[in-house]
């Protein structure tokens, strides 16, 4: 019973949040780029209640945009495949939403022990375990592999949209999206092999646990971090990897022929992807929900000759973990948007070269080096 | 040996340049610096006025509908059909503009003036005059082509965004209702109606040749 209630709640919260995130990120992107480029950015949309004017620093623009999108003419190309045309936006956005199902966004909550100090025995006690809620929608054994499988499915939406629109620009965009995402999928997967070897698991919650007990993934796998971030940005199809929709060449690429809400689905799918990839990077490389030096029992600082142990109640630790996770994601999203407004678009052949001739060999080398080092370390131990 | 050869040194690219990564981080540093500067100026309200101080460092955005920079006289905006003194269109439905239009977005249905009208035999008039402003590329060829100064793009108005594609198709009434930047619906060029003293009086029926 508890399982069903908590899972439903988690799904509602996470999907509800991701549905809003596009509107929020639209505002962040506009305002952030404006601040960078010495502009003011959105500030005009207003909600008037009597003499009260709500502008919320331009946040109202997102609402105005939503309303506008709903009222736009739902135009469809007369040629092409109508069924696939309507299916494509859904196929594009659903995988992005599915991805967040396996991401742990906080430590496991033991409901009956809210005020107690964490005790490792809880995790093995069947009765306590039955009354616990992991802050993760689905705790899959295949973890990371599930993410690769689903993230790979996202490309189908773009390819379908390009194919079914009966427009050569769209087709080119769809082709580019497909080849780009397939290429970077390879580098992305291989870059994580090193991390999996060190964590000795593909389960995301265990990866976070490893990082809380040892050290964040970015310190043991710095090369993989850079490779993975690059590949993740490429997967979101945003600048500098946005040749699938490159305005200056392809009008709007694979969604040229989409209008109104269908167009909005592609656009918001992109933001959801940014969000999910940030959460993924946080989980695998930045210690997930762990705040530096905070363990499940509270603050533990035993370095530089200091010996600080500040014990917190279980719920406080959970809350700190959740907030830390959100902050880390927010930071990564901010950086991804900053990259988007900093770098110019790559040429298409440059993207392919970067993927196959730089990232892929580097990822393979990373696997080799990690494996060798691990072998030596382990033989030393054994 | 003719002349002297000057050997130019090839620009050197260090490994750091080639790896691209270092430069990316530098670039991010620059944009982040700008971001925090801009945010600081915005929050503290130290924002230079774009109109009085357009070259000032920092944010200088025009608050568009309230503050405008004047467009040049030659700026091409949405089309208008100019009026005669009696309020009818100057257009004589010669189809020069629709022929010249590279986007093929002008449709004109010409009509003869009724029997007894003094313009009959000299010129025709547009029964329908439709421009698809969404197809238009705002090249101004139609304005160049018109022999009667009947079509102009001096309205100083942008194409507005509409919700439905058909709203972008401007018909004769809509085109006739547009006014120029200076508020007139006519044209400065004089026009001589048949029978006026300045009218050359040449037409198919009465011409000497
Ligand atoms: S401006 Fe150019 S494209 Fe537009 S109607 Fe005139 S001739 Fe056609
Ligand atoms: S607008 Fe000018 S060019 Fe076009 S049909 Fe009328 S008179 Fe001829």
XYZ file of C-alpha atoms and ligand atoms in Angstrom:
607
model
C 0.000 0.000 0.000
C 2.684 2.436 1.077
C 4.597 1.463 -2.043
C 1.727 2.390 -4.357
C 0.910 5.644 -2.604
C 4.518 6.765 -2.467
C 5.223 5.760 -6.067
C 2.166 7.594 -7.363
C 3.172 10.655 -5.369
C 6.729 10.523 -6.660
C 5.591 10.155 -10.266
C 3.188 13.064 -9.881
C 5.792 15.297 -8.295
C 8.558 14.500 -10.757
C 6.461 14.607 -13.929
C 4.587 17.657 -12.670
C 7.867 19.368 -12.027
C 9.292 18.458 -15.434
C 6.139 19.697 -17.138
C 6.704 23.095 -15.560
C 10.416 23.091 -16.045
C 10.169 24.039 -19.715
C 8.329 27.252 -18.886
C 10.805 28.023 -16.157
C 13.864 27.276 -18.263
C 12.484 29.313 -21.133
C 12.512 32.278 -18.807
C 15.938 31.416 -17.391
C 17.376 31.098 -20.859
C 15.948 34.404 -22.035
C 16.910 36.355 -18.958
C 20.324 34.746 -18.664
C 21.231 35.418 -22.284
C 19.937 38.966 -21.921
C 22.123 39.609 -18.916
C 25.096 38.182 -20.806
C 24.526 40.280 -23.877
C 23.834 43.613 -22.189
C 20.132 43.462 -22.881
C 17.121 43.668 -20.596
C 15.344 40.520 -21.677
C 11.661 39.758 -21.211
C 9.934 42.317 -18.995
C 6.710 43.364 -20.683
C 4.089 40.669 -20.123
C 1.948 41.757 -17.192
C -0.881 40.345 -15.165
C -3.083 43.176 -13.972
C -5.212 42.675 -10.878
C -6.795 46.036 -10.191
C -3.898 48.431 -9.818
C -1.491 45.618 -9.062
C 0.849 44.743 -11.917
C 2.651 41.438 -11.727
C 5.632 41.074 -14.013
C 7.778 38.700 -11.947
C 10.911 39.843 -13.792
C 9.568 38.493 -17.068
C 8.340 35.159 -15.747
C 4.847 36.054 -16.911
C 6.141 35.779 -20.477
C 6.243 32.021 -20.118
C 2.535 32.005 -19.272
C 1.817 34.323 -22.177
C 3.785 32.009 -24.440
C 1.807 29.034 -23.257
C -1.479 30.763 -24.007
C -0.194 31.861 -27.379
C 0.911 28.343 -28.288
C -2.558 26.990 -27.505
C -4.251 29.530 -29.750
C -1.914 29.203 -32.725
C -3.454 27.665 -35.818
C -2.830 23.927 -35.707
C -1.526 23.791 -39.222
C -0.455 20.509 -40.794
C 1.401 19.844 -44.030
C -0.923 18.415 -46.656
C 1.605 15.822 -47.833
C 3.555 13.428 -45.698
C 2.461 10.854 -43.189
C -0.207 12.279 -40.899
C -0.130 9.549 -38.292
C 3.635 9.675 -37.847
C 3.526 13.457 -37.976
C 1.231 13.535 -34.961
C 3.077 10.747 -33.184
C 6.527 12.312 -33.488
C 6.268 15.001 -30.768
C 4.998 12.417 -28.288
C 7.749 9.968 -29.162
C 10.261 12.765 -28.709
C 9.155 13.883 -25.255
C 8.169 10.613 -23.556
C 11.684 9.077 -23.382
C 12.981 12.280 -21.797
C 10.288 12.004 -19.125
C 10.943 8.268 -18.629
C 14.604 8.886 -17.913
C 13.909 10.596 -14.624
C 12.256 7.423 -13.309
C 15.567 5.888 -12.298
C 17.287 8.978 -10.907
C 17.642 9.005 -7.107
C 16.911 12.513 -5.879
C 17.489 11.895 -2.178
C 18.417 9.234 0.353
C 15.937 6.541 1.349
C 13.373 7.825 3.837
C 12.644 5.588 6.844
C 9.249 6.832 7.845
C 9.171 5.611 11.441
C 12.589 6.986 12.324
C 12.224 10.628 11.352
C 13.722 12.020 14.531
C 16.270 9.303 15.186
C 19.905 9.194 14.277
C 20.596 7.035 11.231
C 21.451 3.446 12.034
C 22.902 1.166 9.312
C 20.844 -1.657 10.808
C 17.672 -0.074 9.334
C 18.740 -0.988 5.845
C 18.886 -4.678 6.723
C 15.888 -4.883 9.049
C 12.901 -6.195 7.083
C 10.264 -4.427 9.165
C 11.964 -1.032 8.865
C 12.661 -1.610 5.222
C 8.991 -2.279 4.560
C 8.208 1.136 5.994
C 10.776 2.991 3.900
C 10.446 5.114 0.782
C 13.393 5.398 -1.576
C 13.446 8.829 -3.225
C 13.638 7.318 -6.683
C 10.654 6.232 -8.727
C 11.950 2.898 -9.974
C 14.990 1.261 -8.452
C 16.088 -0.759 -11.454
C 18.933 -3.215 -11.357
C 19.956 -2.173 -14.859
C 20.085 1.529 -13.905
C 22.498 3.164 -16.302
C 21.734 0.686 -19.067
C 18.064 1.636 -18.888
C 19.116 5.241 -19.346
C 21.095 4.431 -22.482
C 18.278 2.392 -23.931
C 15.648 5.071 -23.363
C 17.846 8.030 -24.283
C 18.549 6.284 -27.568
C 14.817 6.084 -28.225
C 14.555 9.883 -28.115
C 16.116 10.104 -31.545
C 13.165 8.282 -33.084
C 10.928 11.270 -32.430
C 13.227 13.644 -34.280
C 13.741 11.217 -37.150
C 9.995 10.580 -37.461
C 9.248 14.295 -37.441
C 11.783 14.883 -40.181
C 10.479 12.010 -42.269
C 6.756 12.627 -41.942
C 6.785 16.381 -42.573
C 7.163 16.134 -46.338
C 9.746 18.888 -46.334
C 13.357 18.608 -47.396
C 14.612 20.849 -44.611
C 12.829 18.656 -42.103
C 14.240 15.521 -43.661
C 17.761 16.901 -43.515
C 17.198 17.882 -39.902
C 15.833 14.459 -39.038
C 18.799 12.742 -40.695
C 21.268 14.948 -38.920
C 19.550 14.405 -35.583
C 19.580 10.657 -36.083
C 23.229 10.353 -37.079
C 24.395 12.818 -34.451
C 22.558 11.152 -31.606
C 23.602 7.663 -32.641
C 27.248 8.771 -32.808
C 27.249 10.445 -29.437
C 25.354 7.609 -27.825
C 28.443 5.475 -28.399
C 30.860 7.925 -26.794
C 28.402 8.562 -23.978
C 28.064 4.886 -23.137
C 31.781 4.188 -23.312
C 32.666 7.196 -21.187
C 30.649 5.702 -18.356
C 32.324 2.296 -18.493
C 35.231 3.610 -16.433
C 32.841 4.941 -13.808
C 30.972 1.642 -13.703
C 34.255 -0.208 -13.198
C 35.121 1.932 -10.214
C 31.667 1.910 -8.635
C 31.312 -1.802 -9.501
C 27.620 -1.349 -10.141
C 25.217 -0.031 -12.748
C 22.567 0.837 -10.175
C 22.305 4.570 -9.785
C 21.469 4.539 -6.072
C 24.516 2.393 -5.362
C 26.659 4.770 -7.410
C 25.563 7.597 -5.152
C 26.204 5.486 -2.073
C 29.718 4.729 -3.306
C 30.334 8.413 -3.844
C 29.063 9.360 -0.380
C 31.356 6.802 1.196
C 34.429 7.513 -0.917
C 34.777 10.523 -3.169
C 32.770 12.171 -5.956
C 33.021 10.588 -9.381
C 34.428 13.724 -10.963
C 37.642 13.266 -8.957
C 38.224 9.638 -9.910
C 36.980 9.982 -13.515
C 37.723 13.558 -14.649
C 38.203 12.582 -18.297
C 34.964 10.638 -18.336
C 33.233 13.648 -16.808
C 34.329 15.946 -19.630
C 33.449 13.341 -22.269
C 30.084 12.613 -20.752
C 29.134 16.268 -20.384
C 30.093 16.910 -24.013
C 28.093 13.922 -25.216
C 25.146 14.857 -23.012
C 25.023 18.366 -24.453
C 25.200 16.869 -27.929
C 22.302 14.575 -27.051
C 20.104 17.526 -26.132
C 20.606 18.881 -29.674
C 21.259 22.385 -28.416
C 23.945 24.870 -29.435
C 26.800 24.186 -30.148
C 25.426 20.848 -31.389
C 22.196 22.120 -32.897
C 22.812 21.332 -36.555
C 19.597 19.230 -36.651
C 17.653 22.465 -36.327
C 20.297 24.961 -37.462
C 18.172 28.014 -38.303
C 20.655 29.487 -40.714
C 20.678 26.358 -42.867
C 17.514 24.375 -42.254
C 14.850 26.939 -41.187
C 14.047 24.974 -38.029
C 15.250 21.509 -38.998
C 13.094 18.568 -38.134
C 10.295 20.626 -36.595
C 10.016 23.167 -39.402
C 6.502 22.038 -40.224
C 5.210 21.950 -36.666
C 3.014 24.674 -35.227
C 1.307 25.484 -31.981
C 1.342 22.931 -29.216
C 3.158 20.284 -31.247
C 6.039 22.701 -31.740
C 5.876 23.502 -28.027
C 6.272 19.803 -27.246
C 9.533 19.635 -29.173
C 10.768 22.828 -27.571
C 9.865 21.758 -24.054
C 11.241 18.273 -24.701
C 14.588 19.938 -25.271
C 14.426 21.669 -21.900
C 13.342 18.469 -20.173
C 16.380 16.792 -21.705
C 18.626 19.535 -20.350
C 17.091 18.978 -16.946
C 17.402 15.206 -17.037
C 20.963 15.229 -18.334
C 21.918 17.611 -15.524
C 20.355 15.244 -13.013
C 22.222 12.351 -14.596
C 25.570 14.132 -14.455
C 24.863 15.055 -10.849
C 24.078 11.460 -9.960
C 27.019 9.854 -11.673
C 29.773 12.401 -11.238
C 28.826 14.964 -8.605
C 27.843 12.711 -5.745
C 24.087 12.813 -6.319
C 22.280 14.134 -3.276
C 25.368 14.248 -1.101
C 26.336 17.593 0.386
C 30.124 17.696 0.872
C 31.166 15.972 4.108
C 27.609 15.047 5.006
C 26.955 11.379 5.676
C 23.688 9.696 6.534
C 24.311 10.486 10.180
C 25.081 14.178 9.679
C 28.171 16.285 9.133
C 31.366 14.235 9.377
C 34.603 16.130 8.855
C 37.688 14.145 9.740
C 40.406 15.859 7.762
C 43.186 18.370 8.411
C 43.477 17.175 11.976
C 39.888 18.190 12.705
C 37.380 15.734 14.018
C 33.893 17.181 13.660
C 30.847 14.997 14.057
C 27.570 16.878 14.093
C 24.698 14.429 14.178
C 21.356 15.299 12.572
C 17.944 13.689 12.735
C 17.120 11.414 9.813
C 14.565 13.761 8.214
C 17.026 16.660 8.302
C 19.572 14.565 6.424
C 16.932 13.626 3.862
C 15.904 17.243 3.421
C 19.495 18.439 3.067
C 20.089 15.664 0.532
C 17.068 16.599 -1.560
C 17.888 20.301 -1.561
C 21.517 19.565 -2.412
C 20.422 17.469 -5.370
C 18.188 20.283 -6.656
C 20.930 22.868 -6.222
C 23.494 20.745 -8.045
C 21.059 20.225 -10.912
C 20.241 23.924 -11.020
C 23.927 24.735 -11.229
C 24.487 22.287 -14.073
C 21.445 23.586 -15.947
C 22.770 27.103 -15.548
C 26.129 26.025 -16.943
C 24.500 24.211 -19.867
C 22.538 27.326 -20.764
C 25.701 29.370 -20.414
C 27.480 27.045 -22.836
C 24.580 27.435 -25.226
C 25.065 31.212 -25.297
C 28.858 31.076 -25.362
C 29.847 28.724 -28.152
C 29.057 29.066 -31.845
C 27.506 26.130 -33.668
C 29.849 23.460 -34.986
C 29.784 22.548 -38.624
C 28.166 19.183 -39.242
C 31.381 17.413 -40.246
C 33.103 18.855 -37.189
C 30.449 17.318 -34.984
C 30.958 13.926 -36.574
C 34.733 14.231 -36.302
C 34.504 15.264 -32.679
C 32.255 12.332 -31.924
C 34.089 9.539 -33.718
C 37.679 10.719 -33.809
C 38.010 12.510 -30.454
C 35.413 11.420 -27.929
C 35.297 7.746 -28.874
C 39.084 7.082 -28.739
C 39.360 9.172 -25.596
C 36.587 7.150 -23.974
C 38.257 3.878 -24.973
C 41.567 5.099 -23.620
C 39.854 6.083 -20.399
C 38.495 2.559 -20.043
C 41.947 1.112 -20.642
C 43.690 3.383 -18.139
C 41.003 2.920 -15.504
C 41.142 -0.853 -15.950
C 44.928 -0.936 -15.649
C 44.981 1.240 -12.542
C 42.227 -0.810 -10.924
C 44.096 -4.004 -11.717
C 47.251 -2.732 -10.021
C 45.381 -1.440 -7.003
C 43.488 -4.679 -6.563
C 46.561 -6.874 -7.000
C 48.231 -4.746 -4.336
C 45.350 -5.438 -1.996
C 45.084 -9.099 -2.780
C 65.237 38.156 -58.961
C 62.088 40.204 -59.271
C 61.094 41.856 -56.041
C 61.604 40.504 -52.602
C 59.696 37.609 -51.159
C 58.308 38.152 -47.736
C 57.719 34.947 -45.884
C 54.784 35.162 -43.547
C 54.901 33.117 -40.431
C 52.093 30.674 -40.082
C 50.037 31.384 -37.006
C 51.022 28.934 -34.331
C 48.398 26.996 -32.550
C 49.376 25.515 -29.257
C 48.052 22.215 -28.023
C 45.786 24.142 -25.685
C 44.234 25.988 -28.638
C 43.836 22.783 -30.563
C 42.155 20.908 -27.762
C 39.434 23.582 -27.779
C 38.652 22.786 -24.186
C 40.856 25.493 -22.689
C 39.357 28.098 -24.978
C 35.852 26.942 -24.073
C 36.594 27.478 -20.409
C 38.046 30.924 -21.163
C 34.978 31.816 -23.194
C 32.707 30.661 -20.428
C 34.676 32.869 -18.071
C 34.068 35.880 -20.285
C 30.357 35.287 -20.664
C 29.954 34.549 -16.954
C 31.697 37.824 -16.150
C 29.270 39.635 -18.431
C 26.358 37.787 -16.905
C 27.210 38.844 -13.374
C 27.987 42.419 -14.458
C 24.669 42.662 -16.272
C 22.711 41.133 -13.416
C 24.416 43.482 -10.971
C 23.520 46.522 -13.060
C 19.970 45.325 -13.490
C 19.377 44.588 -9.835
C 20.956 47.797 -8.596
C 19.116 49.842 -11.208
C 22.286 51.299 -12.752
C 21.138 50.843 -16.326
C 22.114 53.400 -18.961
C 19.317 54.969 -20.993
C 19.412 53.640 -24.530
C 18.063 56.819 -26.153
C 20.071 59.476 -24.368
C 23.176 57.398 -23.902
C 23.123 54.674 -26.562
C 26.854 53.996 -26.557
C 27.156 53.599 -22.807
C 28.637 50.408 -21.438
C 26.141 48.000 -20.024
C 22.522 47.334 -20.777
C 21.052 49.647 -23.389
C 17.803 48.165 -24.644
C 15.085 50.347 -26.103
C 11.659 49.876 -24.530
C 10.240 49.304 -27.945
C 6.639 50.380 -28.305
C 7.144 53.451 -26.121
C 10.602 54.354 -27.381
C 11.396 53.962 -31.053
C 14.309 54.759 -33.235
C 13.070 56.397 -36.430
C 13.352 54.269 -39.542
C 15.011 55.745 -42.584
C 12.771 57.044 -45.331
C 13.724 54.146 -47.534
C 12.995 51.407 -45.004
C 10.611 48.848 -46.472
C 7.650 48.014 -44.287
C 4.227 46.561 -44.953
C 2.733 47.671 -48.262
C 0.062 50.276 -48.805
C -1.946 51.258 -51.859
C -1.885 55.015 -52.394
C -5.087 57.015 -52.880
C -6.149 59.488 -55.534
C -7.791 62.761 -54.566
C -11.193 61.099 -54.710
C -10.062 58.243 -52.478
C -9.950 55.554 -55.148
C -6.709 53.585 -55.614
C -4.070 55.053 -57.893
C -3.456 51.556 -59.171
C -4.335 51.062 -62.830
C -4.116 47.260 -62.649
C -1.259 47.055 -65.115
C 0.106 43.913 -63.334
C 3.658 45.255 -63.462
C 4.134 44.662 -59.738
C 2.785 41.137 -59.720
C 4.983 40.349 -62.715
C 8.064 41.732 -61.003
C 7.396 40.056 -57.686
C 9.964 37.279 -57.182
C 7.876 35.664 -54.452
C 4.771 35.674 -56.629
C 2.689 36.826 -53.699
C 0.606 39.539 -55.405
C -2.723 38.674 -56.941
C -4.613 41.322 -58.923
C -7.954 40.933 -60.637
C -8.213 43.853 -63.076
C -11.517 45.373 -64.133
C -12.678 47.926 -66.732
C -14.293 51.177 -65.617
C -18.000 51.241 -66.533
C -19.224 52.790 -69.750
C -19.272 56.587 -69.490
C -16.537 56.849 -66.827
C -13.966 59.317 -68.062
C -11.158 56.924 -67.118
C -12.532 54.148 -69.336
C -10.231 53.419 -72.185
C -7.286 55.052 -70.446
C -6.791 52.677 -67.577
C -8.212 49.787 -65.609
C -8.721 49.418 -61.877
C -8.060 46.544 -59.463
C -11.239 44.708 -58.533
C -9.182 42.618 -56.159
C -5.676 43.345 -54.924
C -4.215 40.759 -52.584
C -0.732 40.495 -51.121
C 0.322 37.477 -49.090
C 2.612 39.233 -46.630
C 3.839 35.903 -45.321
C 5.281 34.967 -48.686
C 6.592 38.447 -49.341
C 10.335 38.821 -48.966
C 10.136 42.619 -48.665
C 12.428 43.188 -51.621
C 10.603 46.267 -52.852
C 10.569 45.202 -56.511
C 6.814 45.849 -56.699
C 7.370 49.443 -55.633
C 10.128 49.852 -58.226
C 7.998 48.321 -60.941
C 4.878 50.412 -60.434
C 4.528 53.111 -63.134
C 1.856 54.992 -61.177
C 3.377 55.209 -57.702
C 0.358 53.229 -56.599
C 2.090 50.765 -54.288
C 4.473 51.854 -51.578
C 6.264 50.310 -48.626
C 6.729 53.494 -46.600
C 4.318 52.594 -43.813
C 7.123 52.149 -41.289
C 5.167 49.196 -39.940
C 6.444 45.705 -39.268
C 4.517 42.682 -40.221
C 2.491 41.847 -37.123
C 2.273 38.292 -35.840
C -1.106 36.677 -36.314
C -2.448 33.367 -35.081
C -3.772 32.114 -38.406
C -1.983 32.062 -41.721
C -4.945 33.579 -43.580
C -4.612 36.746 -41.474
C -1.373 37.498 -43.267
C -3.134 37.782 -46.610
C -3.881 41.495 -47.028
C -6.785 42.361 -49.305
C -7.465 45.611 -51.150
C -9.372 47.294 -48.307
C -6.654 46.503 -45.811
C -3.918 47.732 -48.149
C -5.883 50.912 -48.893
C -6.300 51.596 -45.178
C -2.569 51.668 -44.395
C -0.971 55.076 -43.900
C 2.584 56.176 -44.552
C 5.113 57.054 -41.847
C 4.036 60.685 -42.288
C 0.384 59.923 -41.880
C -0.732 60.426 -45.473
C -2.603 57.973 -47.670
C -1.601 59.761 -50.874
C 1.675 60.107 -52.686
C 3.715 63.274 -53.207
C 3.890 62.677 -56.947
C 1.216 64.561 -58.914
C -1.405 62.617 -60.778
C -3.348 63.886 -63.757
C -6.768 62.441 -64.362
C -8.047 62.136 -67.935
C -9.444 65.527 -68.961
C -7.087 67.504 -66.640
C -4.936 70.107 -68.343
C -1.723 68.202 -67.435
C -2.967 64.872 -68.791
C -1.063 63.811 -71.873
C -4.297 62.629 -73.444
C -2.827 59.691 -75.208
C -4.748 56.454 -75.294
C -5.599 53.682 -77.643
C -8.716 55.365 -78.988
C -7.612 59.005 -79.281
C -3.851 58.779 -79.746
C -2.300 60.065 -82.941
C -0.457 56.866 -83.567
S 8.222 43.435 -51.780
Fe 8.993 41.979 -53.283
S 8.173 40.040 -52.592
Fe 7.014 41.591 -51.520
S 5.220 41.925 -52.796
Fe 6.751 43.417 -53.434
S 7.832 42.423 -55.124
Fe 6.717 40.827 -54.041
S 0.220 48.637 -58.084
Fe 1.242 49.698 -59.728
S 2.353 48.086 -60.815
Fe 0.865 47.068 -59.523
S -0.902 46.814 -60.892
Fe -1.212 48.700 -59.761
S -0.403 50.271 -61.094
Fe 0.400 48.331 -61.847
